[in-house]
Short mmCIF file of C-alpha atoms in Angstrom, two decimals:
data_model
loop_
_atom_site.label_atom_id
_atom_site.label_comp_id
_atom_site.label_asym_id
_atom_site.label_seq_id
_atom_site.Cartn_x
_atom_site.Cartn_y
_atom_site.Cartn_z
CA MET A 6 125.06 123.82 87.89
CA LYS A 7 121.29 123.35 87.30
CA VAL A 8 119.54 125.75 89.54
CA MET A 9 115.81 124.89 90.35
CA SER A 10 113.32 126.09 92.89
CA GLN A 11 111.42 124.27 95.70
CA VAL A 12 108.82 125.22 97.99
CA VAL A 13 109.89 124.26 101.56
CA MET A 14 108.04 124.04 104.90
CA VAL A 15 109.52 124.55 108.58
CA MET A 16 107.80 123.33 111.44
CA ASN A 17 108.71 124.57 114.56
CA LEU A 18 108.00 121.82 117.30
CA ASP A 19 108.33 123.83 120.19
CA LYS A 20 105.27 125.57 119.29
CA CYS A 21 102.76 122.57 118.49
CA ILE A 22 100.03 121.89 120.97
CA GLY A 23 98.55 118.95 119.34
CA CYS A 24 95.35 120.56 118.93
CA HIS A 25 94.90 119.01 115.21
CA THR A 26 93.45 121.99 114.05
CA CYS A 27 95.62 121.64 110.78
CA SER A 28 94.48 118.07 110.27
CA VAL A 29 90.69 119.03 110.69
CA THR A 30 91.04 121.84 108.05
CA CYS A 31 93.08 119.86 105.68
CA LYS A 32 90.67 117.11 106.21
CA GLN A 33 87.74 119.53 105.29
CA ALA A 34 89.41 120.93 102.41
CA TRP A 35 90.88 117.72 100.54
CA THR A 36 89.74 114.44 101.96
CA ASN A 37 85.87 115.20 102.91
CA ARG A 38 84.46 113.11 100.19
CA GLU A 39 83.65 109.23 99.45
CA GLY A 40 86.79 107.03 99.52
CA THR A 41 88.89 109.23 101.43
CA GLU A 42 87.47 108.66 104.72
CA TYR A 43 90.56 107.03 106.54
CA ILE A 44 92.99 109.46 104.48
CA TRP A 45 94.65 112.35 106.44
CA PHE A 46 96.93 114.05 104.27
CA ASN A 47 98.13 116.13 107.54
CA ASN A 48 98.24 113.93 110.66
CA VAL A 49 99.56 114.90 114.25
CA GLU A 50 101.56 112.34 115.99
CA THR A 51 102.37 111.94 119.35
CA LYS A 52 106.10 111.18 119.96
CA PRO A 53 107.18 108.47 121.11
CA GLY A 54 104.53 106.30 119.27
CA VAL A 55 103.79 104.06 116.52
CA GLY A 56 102.16 106.94 114.34
CA TYR A 57 100.06 106.64 111.70
CA PRO A 58 99.88 104.48 109.78
CA ARG A 59 101.02 102.18 112.60
CA THR A 60 104.73 101.59 112.56
CA TRP A 61 105.50 103.66 109.56
CA GLU A 62 109.07 104.25 110.18
CA ASP A 63 109.92 100.45 109.97
CA GLN A 64 111.45 100.33 106.63
CA ASP A 65 112.63 96.48 107.26
CA LYS A 66 109.04 95.72 107.34
CA TRP A 67 107.60 98.40 104.56
CA GLN A 68 110.77 98.68 102.42
CA GLY A 69 110.04 102.19 101.43
CA GLY A 70 112.99 104.81 100.37
CA TRP A 71 116.07 104.35 98.59
CA LYS A 72 118.95 102.05 99.75
CA ARG A 73 122.47 102.33 98.83
CA THR A 74 124.08 99.45 97.18
CA LYS A 75 127.90 98.82 97.57
CA SER A 76 128.73 100.35 94.18
CA GLY A 77 127.49 103.72 95.39
CA LYS A 78 124.01 103.51 93.52
CA LEU A 79 120.53 104.04 94.90
CA VAL A 80 117.51 101.54 94.14
CA PRO A 81 114.30 101.70 95.61
CA ARG A 82 114.22 99.52 98.61
CA SER A 83 110.81 98.07 97.20
CA GLY A 84 112.65 96.44 94.31
CA GLY A 85 113.40 97.37 90.82
CA LYS A 86 111.38 96.93 87.75
CA LEU A 87 111.10 92.96 87.69
CA ARG A 88 110.42 92.86 91.60
CA GLN A 89 107.69 95.46 91.13
CA LEU A 90 106.18 93.51 88.02
CA SER A 91 106.03 90.55 90.29
CA LYS A 92 103.76 91.90 92.78
CA ILE A 93 101.94 94.43 90.73
CA PHE A 94 98.53 92.55 91.33
CA ALA A 95 99.26 91.68 94.94
CA ASN A 96 101.62 94.09 96.76
CA PRO A 97 102.53 92.81 100.31
CA LEU A 98 104.42 95.87 101.25
CA MET A 99 101.59 97.90 102.10
CA PRO A 100 99.71 98.86 105.12
CA ASP A 101 96.47 97.45 105.34
CA ILE A 102 93.22 99.31 106.78
CA ASP A 103 94.18 97.81 110.49
CA ASP A 104 97.35 99.73 110.30
CA TYR A 105 95.58 102.92 109.31
CA TYR A 106 92.06 102.55 111.08
CA GLU A 107 88.61 101.45 110.19
CA PRO A 108 86.93 104.97 110.05
CA TRP A 109 83.73 105.57 112.03
CA THR A 110 80.86 107.58 112.46
CA TYR A 111 77.98 107.68 115.07
CA ASP A 112 74.22 106.87 114.63
CA TYR A 113 73.29 110.67 115.37
CA ASP A 114 69.74 110.15 114.35
CA LYS A 115 69.14 108.06 117.41
CA LEU A 116 70.20 110.81 119.73
CA LEU A 117 68.15 113.59 117.71
CA ASN A 118 65.27 111.55 117.22
CA ALA A 119 65.10 109.73 120.94
CA PRO A 120 61.91 110.51 122.75
CA ALA A 121 61.79 113.09 125.27
CA ASP A 122 60.12 110.88 127.95
CA SER A 123 62.44 107.86 127.22
CA LYS A 124 63.36 106.24 130.63
CA ALA A 125 66.76 104.87 129.03
CA LEU A 126 69.75 107.08 128.31
CA PRO A 127 70.21 107.17 124.23
CA VAL A 128 73.14 105.94 122.84
CA ALA A 129 74.83 106.70 119.42
CA GLN A 130 76.56 103.44 118.03
CA ALA A 131 79.52 103.62 116.47
CA ARG A 132 79.18 102.44 112.67
CA SER A 133 82.00 101.93 110.03
CA GLN A 134 82.00 104.29 107.08
CA MET A 135 83.39 101.77 104.83
CA THR A 136 80.82 98.77 105.31
CA GLY A 137 78.17 100.50 107.20
CA GLN A 138 78.26 97.86 109.72
CA SER A 139 78.19 98.57 113.26
CA LEU A 140 81.30 98.51 115.28
CA LYS A 141 81.40 97.09 118.94
CA ASN A 142 85.11 97.83 119.60
CA ILE A 143 87.27 100.65 118.13
CA GLU A 144 90.71 99.55 118.55
CA TRP A 145 92.77 102.27 116.75
CA GLY A 146 92.43 105.29 115.33
CA PRO A 147 94.68 108.18 113.27
CA ASN A 148 95.99 109.68 116.81
CA TRP A 149 95.53 106.99 119.06
CA ASP A 150 98.36 107.32 121.09
CA ASP A 151 97.67 110.97 121.43
CA SER A 152 99.53 112.56 124.46
CA LEU A 153 100.84 109.02 125.68
CA ALA A 154 97.15 107.83 125.98
CA GLY A 155 98.29 104.36 124.95
CA SER A 156 101.81 104.59 126.20
CA THR A 157 101.76 101.37 127.95
CA GLU A 158 100.64 99.58 124.78
CA THR A 159 102.33 101.35 122.06
CA LEU A 160 105.57 102.97 123.28
CA ASP A 161 107.66 99.66 123.05
CA ALA A 162 106.74 99.37 119.24
CA ASP A 163 108.21 102.70 118.35
CA PRO A 164 110.67 102.03 115.45
CA VAL A 165 112.80 105.07 116.46
CA LEU A 166 113.19 103.56 120.29
CA LYS A 167 114.18 100.27 118.43
CA GLN A 168 116.49 101.67 115.92
CA MET A 169 118.32 103.64 118.83
CA ASN A 170 117.96 100.76 121.14
CA MET A 171 116.55 103.04 123.87
CA SER A 172 113.64 102.25 126.53
CA VAL A 173 111.43 104.83 127.83
CA LYS A 174 110.26 105.21 131.55
CA THR A 175 106.54 105.23 131.58
CA SER A 176 105.73 106.94 134.80
CA ILE A 177 104.30 110.50 134.55
CA GLU A 178 106.93 111.82 136.59
CA GLU A 179 110.06 110.59 134.04
CA SER A 180 108.07 110.41 130.83
CA PHE A 181 108.36 112.80 127.68
CA MET A 182 106.37 113.44 125.13
CA PHE A 183 106.10 116.09 121.89
CA TYR A 184 103.94 116.33 118.72
CA LEU A 185 105.21 115.54 115.13
CA PRO A 186 102.90 117.17 112.45
CA ARG A 187 103.37 115.30 109.38
CA ILE A 188 102.46 116.08 105.62
CA CYS A 189 103.88 114.92 102.49
CA ASN A 190 107.66 116.06 102.23
CA HIS A 191 107.66 116.63 98.62
CA CYS A 192 111.05 115.26 98.45
CA LEU A 193 113.88 116.19 96.00
CA ASN A 194 114.20 112.40 95.53
CA PRO A 195 111.02 110.99 95.81
CA THR A 196 110.75 107.17 95.93
CA CYS A 197 106.99 107.30 95.00
CA VAL A 198 107.73 109.08 91.60
CA ALA A 199 110.45 106.29 90.53
CA ALA A 200 108.11 103.32 91.83
CA CYS A 201 105.21 104.52 90.00
CA PRO A 202 104.75 102.25 87.04
CA SER A 203 102.13 104.24 84.76
CA GLY A 204 104.30 107.69 85.35
CA ALA A 205 101.40 109.46 87.03
CA MET A 206 103.44 110.53 90.17
CA TYR A 207 105.31 113.62 88.99
CA LYS A 208 107.28 116.53 90.69
CA ARG A 209 106.52 120.00 89.11
CA THR A 210 109.48 122.00 87.77
CA GLU A 211 108.45 125.57 88.81
CA ASP A 212 107.93 124.57 92.52
CA GLY A 213 108.84 121.16 93.27
CA ILE A 214 105.32 119.93 94.41
CA VAL A 215 104.91 116.24 93.75
CA LEU A 216 101.47 115.46 92.20
CA VAL A 217 99.29 112.59 91.03
CA ASP A 218 97.99 113.01 87.52
CA GLN A 219 94.61 111.21 88.60
CA ASP A 220 94.09 110.62 84.36
CA ALA A 221 97.25 108.54 84.23
CA CYS A 222 96.88 106.74 87.62
CA ARG A 223 96.16 103.05 87.08
CA GLY A 224 95.87 102.11 91.03
CA TRP A 225 99.04 99.93 91.02
CA ARG A 226 99.67 101.34 94.60
CA MET A 227 103.45 100.95 94.01
CA CYS A 228 103.84 104.73 95.14
CA VAL A 229 102.17 103.57 98.51
CA SER A 230 105.10 101.11 98.97
CA GLY A 231 108.02 103.48 97.78
CA CYS A 232 106.91 106.35 99.94
CA PRO A 233 108.80 105.61 103.44
CA TYR A 234 106.63 108.34 104.85
CA LYS A 235 103.42 106.51 103.88
CA LYS A 236 101.91 109.98 102.88
CA VAL A 237 100.47 108.60 99.67
CA TYR A 238 96.95 106.78 99.92
CA PHE A 239 94.96 104.63 97.71
CA ASN A 240 91.26 105.99 97.12
CA HIS A 241 89.10 102.46 97.05
CA HIS A 242 86.42 104.52 95.65
CA SER A 243 87.90 106.10 92.79
CA GLY A 244 90.86 103.64 92.40
CA LYS A 245 93.28 106.22 92.33
CA ALA A 246 96.59 107.30 94.63
CA GLU A 247 96.10 110.44 96.16
CA LYS A 248 98.39 112.49 98.39
CA CYS A 249 98.92 115.92 99.82
CA THR A 250 99.31 118.54 97.08
CA LEU A 251 100.91 121.34 99.37
CA CYS A 252 97.70 123.09 98.43
CA TYR A 253 99.06 124.02 95.17
CA PRO A 254 96.23 126.24 94.16
CA ARG A 255 96.81 128.37 97.23
CA ILE A 256 100.34 128.42 96.64
CA GLU A 257 100.18 129.32 93.00
CA GLN A 258 98.18 132.57 94.32
CA GLY A 259 100.96 133.16 96.83
CA GLU A 260 98.92 132.01 99.72
CA PRO A 261 100.18 129.63 102.21
CA THR A 262 98.68 126.34 102.70
CA VAL A 263 95.59 125.51 104.67
CA CYS A 264 97.51 123.62 107.53
CA SER A 265 99.56 126.84 107.69
CA GLU A 266 96.68 129.46 107.59
CA THR A 267 95.13 127.78 110.49
CA CYS A 268 97.85 126.73 112.61
CA VAL A 269 96.93 127.84 116.36
CA GLY A 270 100.53 127.68 117.10
CA ARG A 271 101.59 129.64 114.19
CA LEU A 272 104.75 127.10 113.94
CA ARG A 273 104.71 126.69 110.09
CA TYR A 274 106.87 128.70 107.99
CA LEU A 275 106.62 128.60 104.14
CA GLY A 276 109.56 129.91 101.67
CA VAL A 277 111.53 129.17 98.55
CA ILE A 278 114.90 127.81 98.32
CA LEU A 279 117.36 127.40 95.11
CA TYR A 280 119.02 124.30 95.02
CA ASP A 281 121.51 122.58 92.49
CA ALA A 282 119.70 119.81 90.87
CA ASP A 283 123.00 118.49 89.14
CA ARG A 284 123.99 117.36 92.85
CA VAL A 285 120.88 115.62 93.94
CA SER A 286 122.06 112.17 93.21
CA GLU A 287 125.63 112.61 94.58
CA ALA A 288 124.22 113.96 97.84
CA ALA A 289 121.19 111.24 98.22
CA ALA A 290 123.91 108.79 97.64
CA THR A 291 126.33 110.01 100.57
CA GLU A 292 127.67 106.68 101.89
CA ASN A 293 127.41 107.55 105.70
CA GLU A 294 123.99 108.33 106.73
CA TRP A 295 125.31 110.53 109.53
CA ASP A 296 126.31 112.81 106.56
CA LEU A 297 123.18 112.88 105.05
CA TYR A 298 121.84 115.81 106.55
CA GLU A 299 125.07 118.00 105.70
CA ALA A 300 124.92 116.56 102.30
CA GLN A 301 121.38 117.83 101.91
CA ARG A 302 122.04 121.29 103.53
CA SER A 303 124.97 121.75 100.65
CA ILE A 304 123.09 121.52 97.68
CA MET A 305 121.11 124.50 99.07
CA LEU A 306 122.35 127.60 97.42
CA ASP A 307 122.62 131.09 98.68
CA PRO A 308 120.24 132.90 96.58
CA ASN A 309 122.23 136.36 97.44
CA ASP A 310 125.25 135.06 95.52
CA PRO A 311 125.32 136.77 92.04
CA GLU A 312 126.59 133.76 90.69
CA VAL A 313 123.45 131.56 91.79
CA VAL A 314 121.23 134.32 90.96
CA ALA A 315 122.72 134.39 87.19
CA ALA A 316 122.73 130.40 86.84
CA ALA A 317 118.87 130.38 88.19
CA GLN A 318 118.19 132.92 85.63
CA ALA A 319 119.92 130.77 82.99
CA SER A 320 118.13 127.76 84.23
CA GLY A 321 114.46 129.48 83.74
CA VAL A 322 113.76 130.26 87.23
CA PRO A 323 111.66 133.22 87.28
CA HIS A 324 112.53 136.28 89.07
CA SER A 325 110.00 136.24 91.50
CA PHE A 326 111.04 132.86 92.76
CA ILE A 327 114.58 134.37 93.05
CA ASP A 328 113.30 137.18 95.19
CA ALA A 329 111.24 134.97 97.43
CA ALA A 330 114.38 132.63 97.95
CA GLN A 331 116.45 135.84 98.97
CA HIS A 332 113.77 136.56 101.59
CA SER A 333 112.83 132.96 102.46
CA PRO A 334 112.29 132.22 106.03
CA VAL A 335 113.18 128.50 105.63
CA TYR A 336 116.39 129.52 104.05
CA LYS A 337 117.38 131.23 107.06
CA LEU A 338 116.10 128.41 109.61
CA ILE A 339 117.93 125.74 107.67
CA LYS A 340 121.14 127.43 106.44
CA GLU A 341 121.77 130.69 108.40
CA TYR A 342 120.71 129.50 112.03
CA ASP A 343 121.23 125.89 111.73
CA LEU A 344 118.06 125.03 113.66
CA ALA A 345 115.88 122.95 111.28
CA LEU A 346 116.34 119.54 110.56
CA PRO A 347 115.12 116.97 107.83
CA LEU A 348 112.83 113.93 108.96
CA HIS A 349 114.66 110.85 108.76
CA PRO A 350 117.10 111.67 105.99
CA GLU A 351 118.57 107.92 106.12
CA TYR A 352 115.40 107.28 103.90
CA ARG A 353 117.42 109.44 101.00
CA THR A 354 114.56 110.80 99.74
CA MET A 355 115.80 114.38 100.70
CA PRO A 356 112.69 115.63 102.46
CA MET A 357 111.57 119.24 101.81
CA VAL A 358 109.59 119.59 104.90
CA TRP A 359 111.78 120.18 107.85
CA TYR A 360 111.62 120.71 111.76
CA ILE A 361 112.90 122.56 114.64
CA PRO A 362 113.49 120.20 117.48
CA PRO A 363 111.37 120.85 120.67
CA LEU A 364 113.06 122.51 123.76
CA SER A 365 110.28 123.41 126.19
CA PRO A 366 110.98 120.55 128.56
CA VAL A 367 114.41 121.35 129.63
CA VAL A 368 113.57 124.76 131.11
CA ASP A 369 110.95 123.09 133.27
CA ALA A 370 113.22 120.48 134.28
CA VAL A 371 116.08 123.07 135.29
CA THR A 372 113.67 125.39 137.10
CA ALA A 373 112.38 122.15 138.95
CA SER A 374 115.58 121.51 140.25
CA GLY A 375 116.20 124.88 142.19
CA ASN A 376 118.21 126.56 139.48
CA ASP A 377 117.43 129.23 137.27
CA GLY A 378 115.76 127.87 134.20
CA GLU A 379 116.75 130.61 132.06
CA ASP A 380 120.41 131.02 132.90
CA HIS A 381 122.52 130.35 129.95
CA LYS A 382 125.42 128.39 131.60
CA ILE A 383 122.99 126.23 133.38
CA LEU A 384 120.54 125.99 130.40
CA LEU A 385 123.27 124.99 127.79
CA THR A 386 125.08 122.29 130.10
CA ALA A 387 121.41 121.06 130.65
CA ILE A 388 120.81 120.44 127.06
CA ALA A 389 122.62 117.02 126.98
CA THR A 390 120.43 115.60 129.79
CA MET A 391 117.28 117.02 128.82
CA ARG A 392 113.98 115.09 129.53
CA ILE A 393 113.62 114.27 125.66
CA PRO A 394 116.74 112.53 124.95
CA LEU A 395 119.09 113.81 122.33
CA ASP A 396 119.41 110.33 120.90
CA TYR A 397 115.67 110.06 120.27
CA LEU A 398 115.53 113.26 118.37
CA ALA A 399 118.64 112.20 116.57
CA GLY A 400 116.91 109.01 115.25
CA LEU A 401 113.83 111.16 113.99
CA PHE A 402 115.99 114.09 112.36
CA THR A 403 119.64 113.25 111.58
CA ALA A 404 120.06 109.59 111.23
CA GLY A 405 121.28 109.29 114.90
CA ASP A 406 123.49 112.02 114.91
CA PRO A 407 123.11 113.83 117.88
CA ARG A 408 125.59 116.85 117.27
CA PRO A 409 123.10 118.78 114.68
CA VAL A 410 120.38 118.42 117.33
CA GLU A 411 122.39 119.52 120.12
CA ARG A 412 123.50 122.53 118.11
CA SER A 413 119.93 123.42 117.47
CA LEU A 414 118.76 122.93 120.75
CA ARG A 415 121.80 125.25 122.38
CA ARG A 416 120.92 127.88 119.84
CA LEU A 417 117.11 127.86 120.95
CA ALA A 418 118.53 128.09 124.44
CA ALA A 419 120.64 130.91 123.70
CA MET A 420 118.40 132.76 122.29
CA ARG A 421 115.79 132.50 125.28
CA SER A 422 118.49 133.23 127.84
CA TYR A 423 119.93 136.52 125.58
CA MET A 424 116.37 137.85 125.15
CA ARG A 425 115.46 137.53 128.64
CA ASP A 426 117.97 140.07 129.76
CA ILE A 427 116.44 142.46 127.17
CA THR A 428 113.07 141.61 128.05
CA LEU A 429 113.73 142.44 131.71
CA GLY A 430 115.63 145.53 131.00
CA ASN A 431 119.18 144.19 131.43
CA ASP A 432 122.06 144.76 129.57
CA PRO A 433 122.63 141.74 127.08
CA ASN A 434 125.23 139.28 127.44
CA PRO A 435 127.30 139.28 124.39
CA GLN A 436 128.88 135.94 125.51
CA ILE A 437 125.58 133.88 125.10
CA PRO A 438 125.60 134.15 121.22
CA GLU A 439 129.22 133.62 121.02
CA ALA A 440 128.83 130.47 123.24
CA VAL A 441 126.81 128.96 120.42
CA GLY A 442 128.66 130.51 117.13
CA MET A 443 126.30 133.31 116.72
CA SER A 444 126.50 137.12 116.74
CA GLU A 445 123.97 139.34 118.41
CA GLU A 446 122.43 140.56 115.47
CA GLN A 447 121.59 136.83 114.52
CA VAL A 448 120.03 135.91 117.75
CA ARG A 449 117.90 139.09 117.77
CA ALA A 450 116.91 138.25 114.03
CA MET A 451 116.18 134.78 115.03
CA TYR A 452 114.19 135.73 117.87
CA ARG A 453 111.96 137.91 115.77
CA LEU A 454 111.65 135.04 113.13
CA LEU A 455 110.58 132.51 115.58
CA SER A 456 108.60 134.51 118.20
CA ILE A 457 107.03 137.49 116.69
CA ALA A 458 107.36 137.41 113.12
CA LYS A 459 104.14 138.59 111.16
CA TYR A 460 102.01 136.86 108.26
CA GLU A 461 104.21 138.13 105.47
CA ASP A 462 107.48 137.23 107.36
CA ARG A 463 106.36 133.55 107.89
CA TYR A 464 104.94 132.91 104.63
CA VAL A 465 106.92 134.38 101.46
CA ILE A 466 105.32 132.62 98.56
CA PRO A 467 105.68 133.93 94.76
CA THR A 468 102.74 133.70 92.87
CA THR A 469 102.65 131.62 89.61
CA HIS A 470 103.85 132.97 86.31
CA PRO A 471 101.16 131.70 83.63
CA GLU A 472 103.60 132.31 80.94
CA THR A 473 105.96 129.44 82.34
CA LEU A 474 105.80 126.26 80.81
CA ARG A 475 104.07 124.08 83.02
CA THR A 476 104.82 120.64 81.15
CA PRO A 477 108.66 121.19 80.67
CA THR A 478 111.13 119.05 79.11
CA GLU A 479 112.48 116.11 81.05
CA TYR A 480 115.70 116.83 83.41
CA LEU A 481 117.88 114.06 84.25
CA CYS A 482 117.13 113.75 88.04
CA PRO A 483 118.19 112.36 90.62
CA VAL A 484 119.15 108.39 90.77
CA GLY A 485 119.90 105.29 88.91
CA ASP A 486 119.21 103.82 85.41
CA ARG A 487 115.49 104.51 84.26
CA ALA A 488 115.64 100.86 82.85
CA ASP A 489 115.01 99.63 86.21
CA PHE A 490 111.66 101.74 86.47
CA GLY A 491 109.97 102.43 83.31
CA PRO A 492 109.82 102.24 79.34
CA ARG A 493 111.99 105.51 78.43
CA GLY A 494 115.42 103.98 78.40
CA ASN A 495 118.34 104.52 80.55
CA LYS A 496 118.34 108.61 81.05
CA VAL A 497 115.54 109.60 83.11
CA PRO A 498 115.07 107.66 86.62
CA VAL A 499 112.49 110.24 88.23
CA SER A 500 111.09 113.18 86.26
CA ILE A 501 110.69 116.72 87.20
CA GLY A 502 107.64 117.79 85.68
CA LYS A 503 104.73 115.67 84.16
CA ARG A 504 105.76 113.33 81.52
CA PRO A 505 103.22 112.82 78.99
CA GLY A 506 102.69 109.35 77.32
CA LEU A 507 104.11 107.48 79.94
#
């Protein structure tokens, strides 16, 4: 058992109000410079919708992530070494600027310098930030279908709806929507790292953050194609690939990411998990896509288990990381409470940003029908027929399996109903947690974490140890034959830690 540590983020979608504060602060911190005008390391999408870049979830089109062969091995959808070399100078599997959007600004000087006695109302013309030319028609943007503004135009193109063979009613009374904040998932099995011909993409040993070595990057852009979440971008000014860094300078100081720090809804949680790196390949190659969620959970280790602690110490995991894992809010949300779910586990990258599915509309719907929206019997029964279809959420988070989604939502509903009695001064009903397989203590602890957790409870991040080697030896991880992806023989398909000399 090779124990390694990973910084993980969990987002509670029930709290996201779509204010885009996280996107704006991330933009100011990381992509507010030439060449990054169209790049959003953090963006908030409205679901159902086509997202940013447009239809990024359609892997039949973009060929991102991994696919499992008949022999049980994983290979990148975008192809092995020969296929990558054949398109190294002209990669057809990349979104173009129209799939993102052509960034624009306005001629503000015309407004500021307009004469005070002008009879005509001054107008600020939209101008492209890439070419400097005037834009007569703005037809797309990073959050174009925000709040279903473009529902009649974009809903039918939502890849999840197509995948689940679903249709959505567009009348206001029957439609549904929720927000999905997205950043790089800093996957355990990242395709972007495997696809990089120059070895510039690497996954750090100490915290699992996936980064781009700007000196080693040659701008081949295979990482853009390889990432199924399309969270690697190309800077046309510098000629380098860029991506979310999980604010690693802040993480190293024990501070949360900028998007977490500024989140209005306090929906983000950051913590450390310990996982068995020897089983990453096995879990990612799980045959049945419905089993990928449980396979990923199974390699997350109990940080309070003495055997795990001993193995972690033997593997060189610092004590501060072990202690952080033992107090990790993300471990509780993923493993103890069975609430958080990964985004598109069928891509087999094993993402490390997880989501608690949204529940809010079901209470309003039950109340509108004339029933008590917080009564646990009514509420738990209504979960299966909630306004946001279980099948749609399953298409996002569990490769189509509705059972984990329903379990998560039932536990959220049970927590609401149980805590309402306590808030109103009534005797708590022990049958409510029992109905969802939890104890009263667990429900109370879950409520504290989700509803009233303090800053230090939501962010449990160890500081960096300067004495720890930052360019560690290579580790056999995770998938396939390195001969298909690079020049170092057949032992290291994807590295953890920077690989000098590739």
